Short mmCIF file of C-alpha atoms and ligand atoms in Angstrom, two decimals:
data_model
loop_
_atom_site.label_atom_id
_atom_site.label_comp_id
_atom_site.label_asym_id
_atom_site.label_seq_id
_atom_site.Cartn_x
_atom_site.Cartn_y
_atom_site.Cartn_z
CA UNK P 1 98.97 -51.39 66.83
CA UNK P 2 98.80 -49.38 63.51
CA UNK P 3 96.67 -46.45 63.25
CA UNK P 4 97.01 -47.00 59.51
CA UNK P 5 94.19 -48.23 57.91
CA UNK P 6 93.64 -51.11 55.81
CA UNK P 7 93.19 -51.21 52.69
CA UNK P 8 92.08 -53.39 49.94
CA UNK P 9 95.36 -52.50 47.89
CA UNK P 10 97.22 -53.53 50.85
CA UNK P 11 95.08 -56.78 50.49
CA UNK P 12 95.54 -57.76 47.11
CA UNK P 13 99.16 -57.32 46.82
CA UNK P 14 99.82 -59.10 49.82
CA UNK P 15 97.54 -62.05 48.69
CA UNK P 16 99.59 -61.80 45.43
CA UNK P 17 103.26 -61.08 46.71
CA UNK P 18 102.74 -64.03 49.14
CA UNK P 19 101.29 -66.42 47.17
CA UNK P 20 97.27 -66.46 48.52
CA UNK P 21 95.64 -65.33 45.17
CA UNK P 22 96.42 -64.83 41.99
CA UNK P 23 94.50 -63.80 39.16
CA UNK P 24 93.44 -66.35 36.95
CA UNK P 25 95.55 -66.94 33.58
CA UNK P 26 97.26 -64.10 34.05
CA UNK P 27 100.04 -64.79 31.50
CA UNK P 28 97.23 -64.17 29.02
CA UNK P 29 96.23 -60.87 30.39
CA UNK P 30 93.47 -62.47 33.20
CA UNK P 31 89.73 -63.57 33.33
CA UNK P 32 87.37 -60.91 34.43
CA UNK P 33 86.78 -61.49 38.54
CA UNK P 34 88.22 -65.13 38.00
CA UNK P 35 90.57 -66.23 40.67
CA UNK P 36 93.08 -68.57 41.63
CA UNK P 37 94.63 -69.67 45.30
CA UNK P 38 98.14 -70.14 45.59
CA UNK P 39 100.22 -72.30 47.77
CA UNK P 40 99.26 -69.86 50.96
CA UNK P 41 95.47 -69.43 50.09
CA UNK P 42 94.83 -73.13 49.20
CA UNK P 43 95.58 -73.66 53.03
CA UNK P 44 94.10 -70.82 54.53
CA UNK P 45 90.69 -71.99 52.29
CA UNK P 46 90.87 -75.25 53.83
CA UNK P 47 91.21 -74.51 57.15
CA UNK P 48 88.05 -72.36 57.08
CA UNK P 49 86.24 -74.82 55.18
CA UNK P 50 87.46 -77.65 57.35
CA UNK P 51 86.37 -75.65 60.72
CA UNK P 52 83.03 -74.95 59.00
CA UNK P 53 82.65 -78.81 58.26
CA UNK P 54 84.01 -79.80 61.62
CA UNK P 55 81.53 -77.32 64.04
CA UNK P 56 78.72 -77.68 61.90
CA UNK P 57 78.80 -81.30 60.41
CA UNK P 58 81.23 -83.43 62.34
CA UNK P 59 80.23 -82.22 65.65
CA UNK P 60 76.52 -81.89 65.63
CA UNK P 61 74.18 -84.78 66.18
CA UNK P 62 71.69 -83.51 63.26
CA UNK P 63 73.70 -82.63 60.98
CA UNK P 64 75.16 -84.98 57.93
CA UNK P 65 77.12 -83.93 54.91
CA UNK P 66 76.63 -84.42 51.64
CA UNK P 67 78.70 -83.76 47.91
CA UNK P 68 76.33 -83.52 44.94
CA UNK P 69 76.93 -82.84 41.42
CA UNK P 70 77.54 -79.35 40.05
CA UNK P 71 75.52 -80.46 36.19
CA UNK P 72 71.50 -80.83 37.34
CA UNK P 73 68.74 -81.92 35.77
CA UNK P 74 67.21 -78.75 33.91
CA UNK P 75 63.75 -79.47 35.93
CA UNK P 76 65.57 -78.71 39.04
CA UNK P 77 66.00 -74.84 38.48
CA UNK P 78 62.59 -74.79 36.93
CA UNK P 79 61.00 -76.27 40.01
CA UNK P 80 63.45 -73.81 42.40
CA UNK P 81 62.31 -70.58 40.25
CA UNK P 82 66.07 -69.58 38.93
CA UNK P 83 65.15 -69.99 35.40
CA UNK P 84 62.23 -67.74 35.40
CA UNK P 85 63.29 -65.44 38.48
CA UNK P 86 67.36 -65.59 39.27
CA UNK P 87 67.83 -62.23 36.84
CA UNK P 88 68.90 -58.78 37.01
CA UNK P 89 67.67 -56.10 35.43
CA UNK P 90 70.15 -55.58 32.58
CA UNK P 91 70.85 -51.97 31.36
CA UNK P 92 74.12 -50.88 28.09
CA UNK P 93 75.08 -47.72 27.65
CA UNK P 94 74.02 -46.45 24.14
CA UNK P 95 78.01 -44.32 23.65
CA UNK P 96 80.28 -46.34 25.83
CA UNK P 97 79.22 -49.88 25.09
CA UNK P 98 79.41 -50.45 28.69
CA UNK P 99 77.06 -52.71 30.55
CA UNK P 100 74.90 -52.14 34.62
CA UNK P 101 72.64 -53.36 36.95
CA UNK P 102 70.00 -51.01 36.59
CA UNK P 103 68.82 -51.14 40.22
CA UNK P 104 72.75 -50.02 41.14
CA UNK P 105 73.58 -46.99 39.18
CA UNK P 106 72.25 -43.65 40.80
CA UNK P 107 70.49 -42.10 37.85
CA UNK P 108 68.92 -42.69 34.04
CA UNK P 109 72.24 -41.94 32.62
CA UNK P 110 75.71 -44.04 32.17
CA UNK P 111 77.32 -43.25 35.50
CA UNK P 112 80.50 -43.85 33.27
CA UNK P 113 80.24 -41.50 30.32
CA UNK P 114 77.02 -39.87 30.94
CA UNK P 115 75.58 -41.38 27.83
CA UNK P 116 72.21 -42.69 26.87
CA UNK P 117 70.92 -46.06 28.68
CA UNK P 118 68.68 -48.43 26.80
CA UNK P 119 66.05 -50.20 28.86
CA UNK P 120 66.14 -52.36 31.05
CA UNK P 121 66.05 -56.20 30.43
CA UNK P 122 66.23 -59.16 32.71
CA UNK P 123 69.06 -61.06 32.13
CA UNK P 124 69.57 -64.47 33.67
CA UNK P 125 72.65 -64.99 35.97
CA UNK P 126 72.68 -68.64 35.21
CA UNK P 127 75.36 -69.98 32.95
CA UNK P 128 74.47 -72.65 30.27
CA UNK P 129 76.25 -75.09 28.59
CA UNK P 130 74.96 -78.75 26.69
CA UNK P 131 75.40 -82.15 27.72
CA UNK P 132 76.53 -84.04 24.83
CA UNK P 133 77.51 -83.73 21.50
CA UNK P 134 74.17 -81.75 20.12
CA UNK P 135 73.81 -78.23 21.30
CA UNK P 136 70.48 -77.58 21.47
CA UNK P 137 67.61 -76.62 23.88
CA UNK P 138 67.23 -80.24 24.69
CA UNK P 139 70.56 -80.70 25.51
CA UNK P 140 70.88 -77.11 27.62
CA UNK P 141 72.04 -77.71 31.28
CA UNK P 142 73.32 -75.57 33.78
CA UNK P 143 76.07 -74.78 35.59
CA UNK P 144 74.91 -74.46 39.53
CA UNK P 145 74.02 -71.10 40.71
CA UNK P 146 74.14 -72.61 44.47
CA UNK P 147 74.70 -75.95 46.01
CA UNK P 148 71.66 -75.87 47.92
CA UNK P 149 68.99 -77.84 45.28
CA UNK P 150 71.69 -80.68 45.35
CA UNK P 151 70.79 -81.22 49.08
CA UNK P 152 66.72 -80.29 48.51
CA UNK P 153 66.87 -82.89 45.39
CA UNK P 154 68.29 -85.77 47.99
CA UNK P 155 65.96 -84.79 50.73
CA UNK P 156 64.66 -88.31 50.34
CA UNK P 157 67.67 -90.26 49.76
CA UNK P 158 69.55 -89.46 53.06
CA UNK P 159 66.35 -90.02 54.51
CA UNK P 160 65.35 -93.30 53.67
CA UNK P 161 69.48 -93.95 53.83
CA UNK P 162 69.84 -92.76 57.67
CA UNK P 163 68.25 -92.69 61.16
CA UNK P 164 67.70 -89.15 61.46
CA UNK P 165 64.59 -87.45 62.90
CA UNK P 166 63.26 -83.84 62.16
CA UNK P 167 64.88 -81.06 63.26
CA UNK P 168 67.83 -82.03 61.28
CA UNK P 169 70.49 -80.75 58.74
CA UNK P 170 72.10 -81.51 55.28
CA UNK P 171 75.23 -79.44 54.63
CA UNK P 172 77.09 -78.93 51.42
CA UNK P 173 80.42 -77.31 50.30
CA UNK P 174 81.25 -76.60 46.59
CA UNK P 175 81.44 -74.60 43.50
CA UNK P 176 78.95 -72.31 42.18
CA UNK P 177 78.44 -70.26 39.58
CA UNK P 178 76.86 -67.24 38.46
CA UNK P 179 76.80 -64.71 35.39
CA UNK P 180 76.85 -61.67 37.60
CA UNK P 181 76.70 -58.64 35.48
CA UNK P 182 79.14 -56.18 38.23
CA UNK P 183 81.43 -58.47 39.62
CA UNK P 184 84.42 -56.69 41.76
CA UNK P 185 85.61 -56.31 44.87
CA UNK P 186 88.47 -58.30 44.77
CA UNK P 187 87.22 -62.50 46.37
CA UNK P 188 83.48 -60.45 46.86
CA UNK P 189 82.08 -60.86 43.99
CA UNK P 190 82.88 -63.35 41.41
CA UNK P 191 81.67 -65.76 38.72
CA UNK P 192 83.23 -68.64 39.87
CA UNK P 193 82.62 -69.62 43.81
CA UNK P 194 82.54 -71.97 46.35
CA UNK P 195 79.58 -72.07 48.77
CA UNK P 196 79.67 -73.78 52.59
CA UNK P 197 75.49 -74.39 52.58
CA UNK P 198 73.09 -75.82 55.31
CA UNK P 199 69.78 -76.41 54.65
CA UNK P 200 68.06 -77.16 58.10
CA UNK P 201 64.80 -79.57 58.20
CA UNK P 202 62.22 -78.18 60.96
CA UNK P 203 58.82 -79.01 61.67
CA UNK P 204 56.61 -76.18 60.51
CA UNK P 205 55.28 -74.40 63.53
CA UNK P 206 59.28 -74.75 64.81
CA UNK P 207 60.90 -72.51 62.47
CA UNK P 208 60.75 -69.06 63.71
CA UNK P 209 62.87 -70.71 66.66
CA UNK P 210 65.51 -72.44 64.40
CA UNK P 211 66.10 -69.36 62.24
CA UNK P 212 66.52 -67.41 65.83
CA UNK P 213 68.75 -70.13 66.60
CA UNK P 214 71.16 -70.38 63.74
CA UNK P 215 71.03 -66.78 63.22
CA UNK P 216 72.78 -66.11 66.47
CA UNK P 217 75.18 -69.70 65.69
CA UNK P 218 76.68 -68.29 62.48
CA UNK P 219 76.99 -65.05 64.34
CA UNK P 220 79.23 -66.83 66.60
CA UNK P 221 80.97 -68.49 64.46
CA UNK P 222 82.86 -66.17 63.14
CA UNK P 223 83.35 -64.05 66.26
CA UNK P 224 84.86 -67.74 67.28
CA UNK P 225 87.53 -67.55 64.15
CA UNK P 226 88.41 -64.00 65.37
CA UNK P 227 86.64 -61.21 64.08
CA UNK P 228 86.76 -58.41 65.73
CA UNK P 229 82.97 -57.35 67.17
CA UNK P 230 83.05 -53.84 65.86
CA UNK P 231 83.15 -55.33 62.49
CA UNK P 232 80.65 -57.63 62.62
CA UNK P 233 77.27 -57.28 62.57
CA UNK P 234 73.35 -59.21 61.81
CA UNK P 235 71.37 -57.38 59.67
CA UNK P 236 67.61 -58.29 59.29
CA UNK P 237 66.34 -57.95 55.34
CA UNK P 238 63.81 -55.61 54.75
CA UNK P 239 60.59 -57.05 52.83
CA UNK P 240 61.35 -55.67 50.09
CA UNK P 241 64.84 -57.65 49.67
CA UNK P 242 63.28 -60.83 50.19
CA UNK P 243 64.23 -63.56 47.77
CA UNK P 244 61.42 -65.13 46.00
CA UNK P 245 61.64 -68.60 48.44
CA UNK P 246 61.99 -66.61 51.67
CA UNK P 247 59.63 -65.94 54.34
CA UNK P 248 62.64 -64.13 56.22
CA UNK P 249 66.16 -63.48 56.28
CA UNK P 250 69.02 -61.93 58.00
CA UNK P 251 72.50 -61.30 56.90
CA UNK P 252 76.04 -61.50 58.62
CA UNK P 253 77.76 -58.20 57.84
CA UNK P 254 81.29 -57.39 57.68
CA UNK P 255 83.03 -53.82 57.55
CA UNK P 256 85.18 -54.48 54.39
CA UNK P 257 87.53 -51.30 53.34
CA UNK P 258 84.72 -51.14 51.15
CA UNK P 259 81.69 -50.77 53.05
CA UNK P 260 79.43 -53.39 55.10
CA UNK P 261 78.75 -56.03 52.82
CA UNK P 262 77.63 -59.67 53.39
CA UNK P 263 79.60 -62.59 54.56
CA UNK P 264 76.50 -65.35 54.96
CA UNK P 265 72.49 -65.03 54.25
CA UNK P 266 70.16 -67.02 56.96
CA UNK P 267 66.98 -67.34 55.89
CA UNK P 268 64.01 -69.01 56.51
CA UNK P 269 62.78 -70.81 53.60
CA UNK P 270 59.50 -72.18 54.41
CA UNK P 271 58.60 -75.32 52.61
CA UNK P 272 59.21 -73.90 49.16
CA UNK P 273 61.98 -75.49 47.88
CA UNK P 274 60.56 -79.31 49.08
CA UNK P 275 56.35 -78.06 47.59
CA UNK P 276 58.20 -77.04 44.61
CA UNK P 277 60.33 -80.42 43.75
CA UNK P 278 57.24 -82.66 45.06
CA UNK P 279 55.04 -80.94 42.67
CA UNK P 280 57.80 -81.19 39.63
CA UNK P 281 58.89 -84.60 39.83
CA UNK P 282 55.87 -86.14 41.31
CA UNK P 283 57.56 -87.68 43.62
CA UNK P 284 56.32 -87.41 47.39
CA UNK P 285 58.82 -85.42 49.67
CA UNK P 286 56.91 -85.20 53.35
CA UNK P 287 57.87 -86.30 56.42
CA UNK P 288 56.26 -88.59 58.45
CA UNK P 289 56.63 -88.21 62.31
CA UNK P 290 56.56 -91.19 63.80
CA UNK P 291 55.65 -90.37 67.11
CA UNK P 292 53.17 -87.54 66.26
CA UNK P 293 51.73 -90.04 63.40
CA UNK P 294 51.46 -87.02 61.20
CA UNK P 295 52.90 -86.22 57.94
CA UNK P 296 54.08 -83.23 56.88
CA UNK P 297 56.41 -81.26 54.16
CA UNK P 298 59.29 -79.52 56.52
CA UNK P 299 60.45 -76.45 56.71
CA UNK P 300 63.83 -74.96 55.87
CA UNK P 301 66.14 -73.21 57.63
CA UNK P 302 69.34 -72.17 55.49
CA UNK P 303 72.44 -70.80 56.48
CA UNK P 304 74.36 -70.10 53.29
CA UNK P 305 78.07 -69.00 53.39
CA UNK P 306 80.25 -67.90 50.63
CA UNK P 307 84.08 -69.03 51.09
CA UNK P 308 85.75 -66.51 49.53
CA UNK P 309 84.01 -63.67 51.16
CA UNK P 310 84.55 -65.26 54.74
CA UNK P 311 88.31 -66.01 53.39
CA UNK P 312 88.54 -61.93 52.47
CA UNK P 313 87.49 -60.84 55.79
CA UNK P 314 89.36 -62.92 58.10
CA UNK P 315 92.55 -61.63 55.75
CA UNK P 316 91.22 -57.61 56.26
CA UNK P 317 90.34 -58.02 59.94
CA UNK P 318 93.71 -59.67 60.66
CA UNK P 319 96.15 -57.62 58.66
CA UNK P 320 97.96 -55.30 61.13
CA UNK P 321 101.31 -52.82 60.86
CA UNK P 322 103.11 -52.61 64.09
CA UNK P 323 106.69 -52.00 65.04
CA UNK P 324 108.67 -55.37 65.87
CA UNK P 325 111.89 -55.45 67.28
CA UNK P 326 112.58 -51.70 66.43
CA UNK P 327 111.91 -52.27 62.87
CA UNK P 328 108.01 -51.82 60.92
CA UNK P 329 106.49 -54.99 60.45
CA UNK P 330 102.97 -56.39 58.53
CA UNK P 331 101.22 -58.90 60.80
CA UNK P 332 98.52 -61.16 60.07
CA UNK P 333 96.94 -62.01 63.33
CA UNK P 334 95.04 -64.98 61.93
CA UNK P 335 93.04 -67.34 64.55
CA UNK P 336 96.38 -70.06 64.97
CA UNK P 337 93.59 -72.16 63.98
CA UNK P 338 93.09 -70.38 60.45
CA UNK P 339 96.90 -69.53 59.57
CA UNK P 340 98.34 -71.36 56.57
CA UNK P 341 101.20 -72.29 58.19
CA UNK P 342 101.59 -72.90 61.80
CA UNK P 343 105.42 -72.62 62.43
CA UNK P 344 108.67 -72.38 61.33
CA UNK P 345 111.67 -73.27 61.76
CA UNK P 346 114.61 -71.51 61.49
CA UNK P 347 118.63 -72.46 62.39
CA UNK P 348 120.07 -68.91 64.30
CA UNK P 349 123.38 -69.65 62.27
CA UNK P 350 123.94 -71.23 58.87
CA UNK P 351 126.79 -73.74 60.13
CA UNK P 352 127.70 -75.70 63.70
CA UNK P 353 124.98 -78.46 62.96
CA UNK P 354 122.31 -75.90 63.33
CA UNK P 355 120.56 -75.97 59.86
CA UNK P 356 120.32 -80.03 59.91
CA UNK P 357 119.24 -79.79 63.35
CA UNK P 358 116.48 -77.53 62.56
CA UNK P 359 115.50 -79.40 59.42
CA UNK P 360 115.16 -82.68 61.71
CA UNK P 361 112.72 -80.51 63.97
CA UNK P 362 110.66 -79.25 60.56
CA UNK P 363 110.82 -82.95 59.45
CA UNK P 364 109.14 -83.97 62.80
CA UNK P 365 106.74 -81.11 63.51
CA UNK P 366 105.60 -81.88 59.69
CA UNK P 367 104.27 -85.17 60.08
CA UNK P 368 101.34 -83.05 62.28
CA UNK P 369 100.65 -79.73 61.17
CA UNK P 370 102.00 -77.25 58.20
CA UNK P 371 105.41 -75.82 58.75
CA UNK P 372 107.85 -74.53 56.89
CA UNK P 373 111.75 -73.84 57.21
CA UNK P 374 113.96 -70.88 56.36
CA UNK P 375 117.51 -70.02 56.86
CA UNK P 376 117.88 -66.95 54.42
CA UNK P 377 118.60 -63.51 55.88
CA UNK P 378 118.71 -62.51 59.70
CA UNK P 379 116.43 -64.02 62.09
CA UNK P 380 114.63 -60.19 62.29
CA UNK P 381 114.01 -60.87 58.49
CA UNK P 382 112.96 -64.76 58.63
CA UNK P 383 110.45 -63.56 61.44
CA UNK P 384 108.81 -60.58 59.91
CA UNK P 385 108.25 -62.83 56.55
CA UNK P 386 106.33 -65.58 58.68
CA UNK P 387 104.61 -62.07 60.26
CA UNK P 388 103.42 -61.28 57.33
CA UNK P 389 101.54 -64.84 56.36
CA UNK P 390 100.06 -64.87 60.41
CA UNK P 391 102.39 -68.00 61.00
CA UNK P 392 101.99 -68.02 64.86
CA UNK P 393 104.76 -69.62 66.18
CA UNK P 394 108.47 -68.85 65.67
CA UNK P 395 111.00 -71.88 66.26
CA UNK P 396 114.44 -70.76 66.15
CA UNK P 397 117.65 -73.61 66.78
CA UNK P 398 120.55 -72.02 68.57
CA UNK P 399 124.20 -72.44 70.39
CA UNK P 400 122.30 -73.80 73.39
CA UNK P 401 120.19 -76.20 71.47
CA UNK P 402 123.14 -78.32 70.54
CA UNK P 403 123.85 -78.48 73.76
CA UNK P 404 120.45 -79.13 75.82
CA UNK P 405 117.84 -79.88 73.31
CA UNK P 406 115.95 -76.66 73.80
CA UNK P 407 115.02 -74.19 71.25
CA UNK P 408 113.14 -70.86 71.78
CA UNK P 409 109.29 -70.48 70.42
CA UNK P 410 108.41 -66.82 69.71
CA UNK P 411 105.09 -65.81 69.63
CA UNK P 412 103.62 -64.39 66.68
CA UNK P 413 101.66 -61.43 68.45
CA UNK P 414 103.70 -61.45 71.82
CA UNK P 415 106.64 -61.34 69.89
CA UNK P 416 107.86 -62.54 73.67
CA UNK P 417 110.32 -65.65 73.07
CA UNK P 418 110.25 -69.19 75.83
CA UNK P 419 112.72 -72.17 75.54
CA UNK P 420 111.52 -75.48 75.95
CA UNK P 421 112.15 -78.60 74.98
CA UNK P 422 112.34 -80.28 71.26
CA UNK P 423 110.28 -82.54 72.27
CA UNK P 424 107.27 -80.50 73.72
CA UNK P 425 106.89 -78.83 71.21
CA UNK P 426 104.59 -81.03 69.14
CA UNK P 427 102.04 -80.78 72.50
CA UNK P 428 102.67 -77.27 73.27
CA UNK P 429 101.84 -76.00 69.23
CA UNK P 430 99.01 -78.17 69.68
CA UNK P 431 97.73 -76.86 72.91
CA UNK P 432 98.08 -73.25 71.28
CA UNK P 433 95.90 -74.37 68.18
CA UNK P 434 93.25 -75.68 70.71
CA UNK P 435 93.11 -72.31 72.84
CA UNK P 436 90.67 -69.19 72.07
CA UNK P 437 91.32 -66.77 68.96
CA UNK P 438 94.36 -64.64 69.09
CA UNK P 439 93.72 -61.20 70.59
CA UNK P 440 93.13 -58.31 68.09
CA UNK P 441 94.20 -54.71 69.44
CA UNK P 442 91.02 -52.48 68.79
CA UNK P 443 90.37 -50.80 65.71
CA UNK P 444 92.30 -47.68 66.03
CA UNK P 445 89.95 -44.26 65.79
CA UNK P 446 89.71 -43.40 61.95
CA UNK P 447 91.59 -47.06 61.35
CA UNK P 448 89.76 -49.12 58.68
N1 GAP G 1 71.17 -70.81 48.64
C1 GAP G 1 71.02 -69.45 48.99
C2 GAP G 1 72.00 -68.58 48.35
O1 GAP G 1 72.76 -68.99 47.48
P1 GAP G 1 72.87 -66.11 48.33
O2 GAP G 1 72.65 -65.01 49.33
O3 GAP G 1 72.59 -65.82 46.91
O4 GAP G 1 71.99 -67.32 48.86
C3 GAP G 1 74.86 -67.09 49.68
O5 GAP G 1 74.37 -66.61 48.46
C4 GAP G 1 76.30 -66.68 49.90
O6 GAP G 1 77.10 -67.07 48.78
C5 GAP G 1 76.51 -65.17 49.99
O7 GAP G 1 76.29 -64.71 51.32
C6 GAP G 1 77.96 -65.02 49.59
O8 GAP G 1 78.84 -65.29 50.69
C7 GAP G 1 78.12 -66.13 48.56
N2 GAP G 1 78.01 -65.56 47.21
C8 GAP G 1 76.89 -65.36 46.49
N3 GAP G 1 77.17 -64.83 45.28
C9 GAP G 1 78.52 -64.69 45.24
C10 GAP G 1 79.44 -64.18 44.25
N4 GAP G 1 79.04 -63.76 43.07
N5 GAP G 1 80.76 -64.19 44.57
C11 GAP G 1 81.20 -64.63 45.77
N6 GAP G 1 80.38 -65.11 46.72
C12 GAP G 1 79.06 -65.14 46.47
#
């Protein structure tokens, strides 16, 4: 266990040395808080997204999925309130040129130069493009700001186009967009993001006990994926940070190298969002109850996840230094689950059958889960590289494997090393997937 703490240096040049995130069109000098996900991140982003999916679509009762466009119908955000209210007060330095969110800079001058600051406008985080050839007002559309009006704007259609019964759940992953005037923060905050959303359906009268409930379920969830405790935390808003559509909220918290920021809002909506699209598009969105014969607009219950800041702190809380095998290592104790890879496969020497061998095993193990196969360098250096990208499981092909059809599995936090059978492996990296998170070792005192 490292005493050393992490940082989000440490972060960023492993996500960039490894392959998990690159900046976007970086030959050209980079986009401003644009990012891409390499051959490591594309996997680690789809196993979160996939486990999000699977607990809270797949394997719930009232929940369904659904994959709406990111281009709207303008009336949308003027029915949801973005176009009037999604701004931020907009300040420029006067002698620097440079540009703040007024309500984040500690005084009336440029916390840059010290210059003069002009007042404050509200500038709207929305970005806006035209659909069509003729770009004009009439044509202005907009890219998404979040993916939940998509499911508020098909309330209706999976309605009428399923059996389900209130309480029940639409949920939504996909791209979103925003003009924010500070991004930073590495994945935190950008312009260009994907969102895992649920909007929950609820009987008003119910809610308070549905936003108890999937307050302490997203909680969970991530303490599931393997976050340590001490780093996690819910955080009830304060009136005053209320968005305009909320009657309450709380926010899951995450000690980032940078401070505790938030991974997920949960709030309760009320039946804003549903009054609001009703009264816009005159078309009727209430519920009736068939049993109660009553009808009624529900309300909402939203649990709304970013990816990439979830994706940033399951990278900070599992990066670890150790010392493996007498030499320093970086370790990524990733849930099994979560890791980009799940093994690999490695021949002990470069000749006696032992790379083909091995390569037989990767072309096997392959056909069911990610894995990937190296033969460069000692086996001390082929491990500590897998280390580094939290592959759990070590496979290595030796003398006695040509003999007995055994190779050894070394464990990724262990480090301890058992020989089995080639062909129990397939059911014993599966059993290991389907087991609880990896341990963590405690946050060392005055560790990150
Ligand atoms: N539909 C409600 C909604 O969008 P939000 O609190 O504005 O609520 C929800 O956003 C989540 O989306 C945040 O908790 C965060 O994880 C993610 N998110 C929002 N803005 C983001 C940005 N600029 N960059 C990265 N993630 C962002």
């Amino acid at each position: 266990m490292s005493a050393r703490p992490v940082t989000m240096e440490k972060i960023t040049s492993l996500c960039k040395r490894r392959g998990f995130v690159f900046q976007s069109s970086e030959i050209y000098g980079g986009l401003a808080s644009c990012w891409d996900y390499g051959p490591l991140g594309i996997e680690l982003k789809r196993n979160i997204t996939e486990a999000w999916w699977r607990d809270n679509i797949v394997a719930r009762e009232d929940m369904v999925g659904l994959d709406s466009a990111i281009l709207m119908h303008p009336k949308v955000w003027e029915a949801s309130g973005h176009i009037a209210g999604f701004t931020d007060p907009l300040v420029d330095c006067k002698g620097c040129k440079q540009r703040f969110r007024a309500d984040q800079i500690p005084g009336p001058k440029c916390p840059e130069c010290g210059g003069e600051l002009t007042e404050a406008r509200q500038f709207n985080l929305m970005f806006r493009t035209f659909m069509g050839p003729v770009e004009d007002t009439a044509s202005t559309v907009y890219l998404r700001p979040e993916t939940a009006q998509g499911i508020f704007v098909n309330f209706q259609n999976v309605l009428n186009s399923s059996r389900l019964k209130i309480p029940f759940g639409i949920g939504q992953i996909g791209k979103s967009f925003r003009n924010e005037i500070t991004p930073g923060n590495f994945l935190f905050r950008t312009r260009e993001f994907e969102q895992m959303e649920m909007e929950f359906f609820v009987r008003p009268g119910d809610d308070a006990k549905w936003h108890e409930f999937w307050k302490q379920e997203r909680f969970a969830w991530y303490r599931r994926y393997g976050i340590r405790p001490e780093r996690l935390r819910l955080r009830e808003h304060g009136a005053d940070e209320l968005a305009h559509y909320a009657k309450g909220c709380a926010d899951v918290e995450y000690e980032f190298p940078f401070g505790w920021s938030e991974l997920e809002g949960i709030a309760n909506r009320g039946d804003f969002d549903l009054r609001r699209h009703s009264e816009m598009s005159g078309k009727d969105l209430s519920y009736f109850d068939e049993e109660a014969r009553e009808r009624f607009l529900p309300y909402v219950i939203e649990p709304s996840a970013g990816v990439g800041r979830p994706l940033l702190a399951f990278l900070v809380d599992a990066y670890d230094e150790d010392v493996a095998e007498g030499e320093e290592r970086v370790v990524l104790r990733l849930d099994p689950r979560l890791a980009p890879i799940k093994a690999a496969v490695f021949p002990l020497l470069r000749k006696a059958g032992q790379p083909e061998k091995a390569q037989a095993i990767r072309d096997i193990l392959k056909q069911h889960v990610a894995v990937t196969y190296d033969q460069a360098g000692s086996i001390g250096r082929r491990y500590r590289r897998q280390d580094e990208v939290g592959t759990p499981f070590g496979i290595t092909v030796d003398h006695q494997t040509m003999q007995d059809d055994t190779v050894t599995v070394r464990d990724r936090d262990t480090m301890t090393q058992v020989r089995m059978p080639v062909d129990r492996l397939i059911d014993e990296i599966r059993a290991r997937l389907a087991s609880p998170a990896a341990s963590r070792p405690a946050v060392a005192a005055g560790g990150a």
